[in-house]
XYZ file of C-alpha atoms in Angstrom:
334
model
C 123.823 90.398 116.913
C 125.631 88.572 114.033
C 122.418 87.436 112.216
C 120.821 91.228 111.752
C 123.234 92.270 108.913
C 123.950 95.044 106.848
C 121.144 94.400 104.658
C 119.054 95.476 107.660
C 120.542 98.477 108.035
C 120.421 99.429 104.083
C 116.115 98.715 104.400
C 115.926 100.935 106.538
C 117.770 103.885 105.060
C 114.677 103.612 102.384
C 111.853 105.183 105.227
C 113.757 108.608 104.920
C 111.527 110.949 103.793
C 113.050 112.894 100.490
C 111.336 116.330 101.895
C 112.271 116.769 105.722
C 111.136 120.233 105.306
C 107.878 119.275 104.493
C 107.468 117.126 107.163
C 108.646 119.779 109.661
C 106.180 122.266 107.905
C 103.877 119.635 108.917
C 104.301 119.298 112.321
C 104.198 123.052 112.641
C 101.056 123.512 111.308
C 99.382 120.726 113.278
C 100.828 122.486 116.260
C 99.446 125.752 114.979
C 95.903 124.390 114.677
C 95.837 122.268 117.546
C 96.393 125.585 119.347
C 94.080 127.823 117.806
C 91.143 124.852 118.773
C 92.384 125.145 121.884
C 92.022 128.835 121.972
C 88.480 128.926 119.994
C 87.202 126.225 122.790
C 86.796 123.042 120.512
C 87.931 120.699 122.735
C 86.980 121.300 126.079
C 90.154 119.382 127.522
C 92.650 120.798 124.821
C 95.855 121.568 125.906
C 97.559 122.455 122.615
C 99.718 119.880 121.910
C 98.310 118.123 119.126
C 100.118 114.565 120.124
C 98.175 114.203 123.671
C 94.744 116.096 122.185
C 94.255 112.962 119.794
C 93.827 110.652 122.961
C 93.879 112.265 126.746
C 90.668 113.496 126.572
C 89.133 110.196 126.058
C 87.855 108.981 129.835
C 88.129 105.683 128.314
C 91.339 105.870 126.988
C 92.358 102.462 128.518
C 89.612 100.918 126.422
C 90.828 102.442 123.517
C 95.158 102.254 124.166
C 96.057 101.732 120.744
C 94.833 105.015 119.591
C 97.852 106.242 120.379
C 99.414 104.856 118.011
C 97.572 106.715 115.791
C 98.778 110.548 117.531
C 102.286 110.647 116.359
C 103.859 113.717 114.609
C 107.191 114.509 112.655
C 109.451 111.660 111.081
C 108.397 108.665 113.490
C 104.269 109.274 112.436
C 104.176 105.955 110.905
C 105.360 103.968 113.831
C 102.428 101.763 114.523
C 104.431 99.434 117.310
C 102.384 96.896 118.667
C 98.952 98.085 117.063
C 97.588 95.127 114.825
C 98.615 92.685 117.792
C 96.820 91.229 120.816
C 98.119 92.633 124.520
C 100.601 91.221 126.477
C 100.649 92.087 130.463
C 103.360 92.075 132.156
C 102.960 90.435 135.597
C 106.267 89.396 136.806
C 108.933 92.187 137.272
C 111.714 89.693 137.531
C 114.559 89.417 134.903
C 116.306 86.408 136.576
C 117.450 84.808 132.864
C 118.081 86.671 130.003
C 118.099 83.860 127.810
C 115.767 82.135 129.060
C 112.514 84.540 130.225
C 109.916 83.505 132.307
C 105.829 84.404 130.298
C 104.915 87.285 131.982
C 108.252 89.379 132.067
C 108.831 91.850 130.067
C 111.604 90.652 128.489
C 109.215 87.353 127.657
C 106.958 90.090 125.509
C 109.699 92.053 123.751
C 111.674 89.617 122.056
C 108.736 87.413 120.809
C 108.096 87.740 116.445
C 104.688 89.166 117.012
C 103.206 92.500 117.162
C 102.476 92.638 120.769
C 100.754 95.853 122.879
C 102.783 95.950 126.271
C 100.496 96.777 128.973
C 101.373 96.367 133.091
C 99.297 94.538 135.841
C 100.494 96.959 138.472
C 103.126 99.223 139.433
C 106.825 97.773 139.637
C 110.325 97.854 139.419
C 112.153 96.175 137.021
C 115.956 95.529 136.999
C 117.206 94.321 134.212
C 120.403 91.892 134.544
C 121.048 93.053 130.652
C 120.193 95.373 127.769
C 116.158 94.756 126.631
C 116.554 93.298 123.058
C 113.866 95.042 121.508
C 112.150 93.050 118.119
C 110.100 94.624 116.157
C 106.937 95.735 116.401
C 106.246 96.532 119.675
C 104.959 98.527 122.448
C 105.968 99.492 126.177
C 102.445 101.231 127.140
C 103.494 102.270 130.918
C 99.816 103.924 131.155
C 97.741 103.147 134.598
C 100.740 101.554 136.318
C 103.993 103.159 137.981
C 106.685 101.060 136.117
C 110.294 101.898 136.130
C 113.018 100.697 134.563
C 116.484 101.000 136.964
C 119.109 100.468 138.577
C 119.938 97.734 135.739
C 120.819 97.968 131.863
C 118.067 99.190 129.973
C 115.875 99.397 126.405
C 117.865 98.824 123.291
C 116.228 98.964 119.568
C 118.755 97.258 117.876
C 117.881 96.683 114.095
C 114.240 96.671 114.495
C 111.327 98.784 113.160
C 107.711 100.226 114.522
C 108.617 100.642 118.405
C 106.430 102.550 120.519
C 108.006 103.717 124.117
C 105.326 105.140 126.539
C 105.095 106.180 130.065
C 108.294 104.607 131.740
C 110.515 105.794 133.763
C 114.028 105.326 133.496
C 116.897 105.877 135.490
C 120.092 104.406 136.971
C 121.130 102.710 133.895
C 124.114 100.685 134.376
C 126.773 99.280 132.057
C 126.162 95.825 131.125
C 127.535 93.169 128.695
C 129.709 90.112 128.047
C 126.607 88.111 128.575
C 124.278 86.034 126.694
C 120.945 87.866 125.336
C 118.125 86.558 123.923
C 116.351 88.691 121.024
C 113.857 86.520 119.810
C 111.901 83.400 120.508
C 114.794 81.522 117.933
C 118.080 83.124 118.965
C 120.301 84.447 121.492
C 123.689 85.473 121.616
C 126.963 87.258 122.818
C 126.485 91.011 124.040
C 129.431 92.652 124.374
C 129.613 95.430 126.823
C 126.608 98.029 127.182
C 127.670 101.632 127.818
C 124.364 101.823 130.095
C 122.387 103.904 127.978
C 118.418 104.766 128.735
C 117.188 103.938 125.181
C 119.896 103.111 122.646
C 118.663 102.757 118.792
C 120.710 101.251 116.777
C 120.001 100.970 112.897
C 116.593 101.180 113.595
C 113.412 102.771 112.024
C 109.615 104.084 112.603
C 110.607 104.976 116.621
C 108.243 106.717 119.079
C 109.512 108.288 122.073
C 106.958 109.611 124.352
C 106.248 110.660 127.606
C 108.988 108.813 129.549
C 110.878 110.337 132.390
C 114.881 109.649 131.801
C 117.681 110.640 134.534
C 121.057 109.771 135.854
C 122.394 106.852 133.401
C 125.821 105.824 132.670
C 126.393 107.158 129.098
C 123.149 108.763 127.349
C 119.538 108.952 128.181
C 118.662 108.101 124.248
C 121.076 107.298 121.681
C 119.989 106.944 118.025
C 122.569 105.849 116.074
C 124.432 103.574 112.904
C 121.534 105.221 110.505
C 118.364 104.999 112.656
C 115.895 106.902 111.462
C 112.063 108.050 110.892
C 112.170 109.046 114.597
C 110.402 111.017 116.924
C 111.021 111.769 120.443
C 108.787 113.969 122.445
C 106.996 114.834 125.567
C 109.538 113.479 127.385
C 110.956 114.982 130.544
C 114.835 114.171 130.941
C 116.636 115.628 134.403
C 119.829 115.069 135.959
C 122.394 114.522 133.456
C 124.694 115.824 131.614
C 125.109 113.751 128.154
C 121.477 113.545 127.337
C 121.091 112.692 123.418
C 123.354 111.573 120.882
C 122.099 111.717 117.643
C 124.244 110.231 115.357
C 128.041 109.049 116.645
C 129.875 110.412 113.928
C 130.369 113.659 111.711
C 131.992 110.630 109.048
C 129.467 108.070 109.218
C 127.197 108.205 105.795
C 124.576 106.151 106.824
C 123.876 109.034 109.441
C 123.467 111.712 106.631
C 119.697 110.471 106.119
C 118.895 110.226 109.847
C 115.463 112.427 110.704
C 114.782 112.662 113.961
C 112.141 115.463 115.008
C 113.965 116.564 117.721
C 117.203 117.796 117.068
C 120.175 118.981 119.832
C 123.568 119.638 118.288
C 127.079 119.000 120.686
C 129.137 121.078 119.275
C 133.056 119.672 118.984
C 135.434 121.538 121.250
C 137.774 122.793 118.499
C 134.477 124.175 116.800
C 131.939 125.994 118.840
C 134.101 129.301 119.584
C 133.706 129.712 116.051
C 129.664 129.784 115.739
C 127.092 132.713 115.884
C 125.862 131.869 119.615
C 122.390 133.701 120.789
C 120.708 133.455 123.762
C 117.522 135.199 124.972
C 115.266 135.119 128.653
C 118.250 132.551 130.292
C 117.539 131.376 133.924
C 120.881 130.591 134.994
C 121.858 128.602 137.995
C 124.660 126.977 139.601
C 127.155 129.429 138.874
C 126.610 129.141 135.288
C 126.939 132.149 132.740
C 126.565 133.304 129.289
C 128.456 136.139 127.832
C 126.458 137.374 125.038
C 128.590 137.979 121.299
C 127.809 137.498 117.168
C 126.513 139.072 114.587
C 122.639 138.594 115.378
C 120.748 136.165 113.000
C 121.514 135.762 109.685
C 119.303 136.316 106.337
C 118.674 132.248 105.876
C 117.664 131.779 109.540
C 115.114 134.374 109.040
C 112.190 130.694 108.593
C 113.858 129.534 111.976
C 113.169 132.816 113.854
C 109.745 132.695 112.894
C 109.288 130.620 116.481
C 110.626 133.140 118.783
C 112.213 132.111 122.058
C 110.188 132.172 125.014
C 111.529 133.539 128.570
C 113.309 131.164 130.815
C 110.168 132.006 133.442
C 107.801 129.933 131.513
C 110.267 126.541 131.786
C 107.892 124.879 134.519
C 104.841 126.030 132.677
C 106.056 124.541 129.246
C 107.260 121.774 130.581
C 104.137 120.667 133.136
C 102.677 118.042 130.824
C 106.528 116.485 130.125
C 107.340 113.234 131.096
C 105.668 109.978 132.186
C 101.518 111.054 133.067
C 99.485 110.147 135.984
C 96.800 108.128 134.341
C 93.610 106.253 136.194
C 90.944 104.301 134.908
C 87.823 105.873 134.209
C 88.926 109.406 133.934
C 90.753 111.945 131.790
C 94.839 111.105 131.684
């Protein structure tokens, strides 16, 4: 978009935090003590995971929606999205103009200058003819409905800041581009191609990425890129693929140095990984795959890291039963 600049990109650089390892100490301990009330019976529908006790065991959670904005953890805890605005529903699954979006789409909602709290009438499908321009301050709240996002181009966060992303599925993202896009009520313009990414942030800051089932795209499920940052993605269940985050596009880039993203999954570069001190504990491997173990065992300045220790591949489906988008109805516990 040739009028967000890199003046954009610079602002946002300044919501790093200067001690990520205090924020990470942070997140631990909430985790901690969100499991030990669990465990001592304080909350009677605690589950232990201190980002879904703040809100699912409120029966009138759709009363109350924006309290999640309030449940975040890690480097994206002060993304507010859509909070101090008025809802929008979406009522009209249809993307038939991208320039030109018909009230009641959701393409209508997420371009307009306003903070805006995304909500759906019903379940749907929506297929997007090109990327979702994002604007700031905003959030997709798929809670209550069925709403996915496929077989189209998808979400991208482009230069923007305070995005909330709830409860969507997404899948079957397909390349796009060469196309006029509108990104606000006051412009459009020329999108070159799309790689077909899930959620692509670009340059972007104070990002919440929760509970959203991801699968089978064209290039990533989430991409945070070009010095995004203040980020956190979790809850999220992502299945069949093989390229699933991309944190950063570029050992070179600077701007990437300051990127803090809660989540964290290192690809290793070919000529490099033979090289590193691989462990692996409690695998479940299928599909003809295989590990052969080898190192040196874990040295003195992991010793904080291995303070977690790695749970056996027979608890995956366990760990992993709250992931992903949530079956939520009115009137009772989500």
């Amino acid at each position: 978009m040739a009028d967000r600049s890199d003046e954009d990109v610079k602002f946002k650089h300044e919501h790093a935090v200067d001690d990520p390892e205090a924020v990470a100490a942070m997140v631990d301990m909430t985790i901690r003590n969100s499991t030990e009330r669990r465990k001592l019976g304080f909350l009677s529908c605690g589950t232990g995971n201190p980002i879904d006790d703040c809100w699912r065991c409120d029966r009138n959670w759709m009363r109350h929606r924006r309290r999640l904005a309030d449940c975040a953890i890690g480097f994206g805890r002060n993304a507010v999205g859509g909070r101090d605005g008025r809802y929008y529903v979406v009522t009209d699954p249809s993307d038939d103009d991208p320039v030109n979006p018909r009230p009641g789409t959701l393409r209508h909602a997420v371009i307009q200058d306003r903070p805006l709290w995304i909500v759906f009438k019903r379940d749907m499908v929506i297929t997007l003819k090109q990327e979702l321009i994002m604007n700031s301050f905003k959030t997709i709240d798929g809670r209550g409905a069925n709403v996915h996002i496929a077989n189209g181009a998808c979400l991208t966060i482009q230069f923007v800041t305070n995005i909330i992303i709830h409860g969507l599925h997404i899948h079957d993202c397909k390349p796009t581009g060469n196309a006029m896009v509108r990104s606000s009520p006051s412009h459009y313009g020329w999108r070159t191609r799309a790689d077909g990414d899930g959620i692509s942030i670009f340059g972007s800051s104070h990002i919440w990425i929760d509970h959203n089932s991801l699968s089978s795209c064209s290039d990533g499920l989430i991409d945070a890129i070009m010095g995004s940052t203040a980020i956190t993605i979790s809850n999220n269940y992502f299945s069949h693929h093989n390229e699933v985050m991309l944190l950063g596009h570029s050992d070179s880039y600077s701007r990437d140095k300051v990127m803090q993203i809660t989540k964290r999954i290192v690809n290793p570069d070919d000529h490099k990984w033979k090289a590193w001190n691989w462990r692996s504990e409690g695998d479940l491997l299928l599909n003809g795959a295989y590990f052969t173990p080898s190192g040196r065992g874990a040295a003195a300045n992991y010793a904080r890291a291995s303070s977690l220790a790695a749970k056996s591949s027979s608890l995956v489906a366990t760990l992993t039963a709250e992931a992903g988008v949530l079956h939520c109805r009115k009137g009772v516990q989500c």
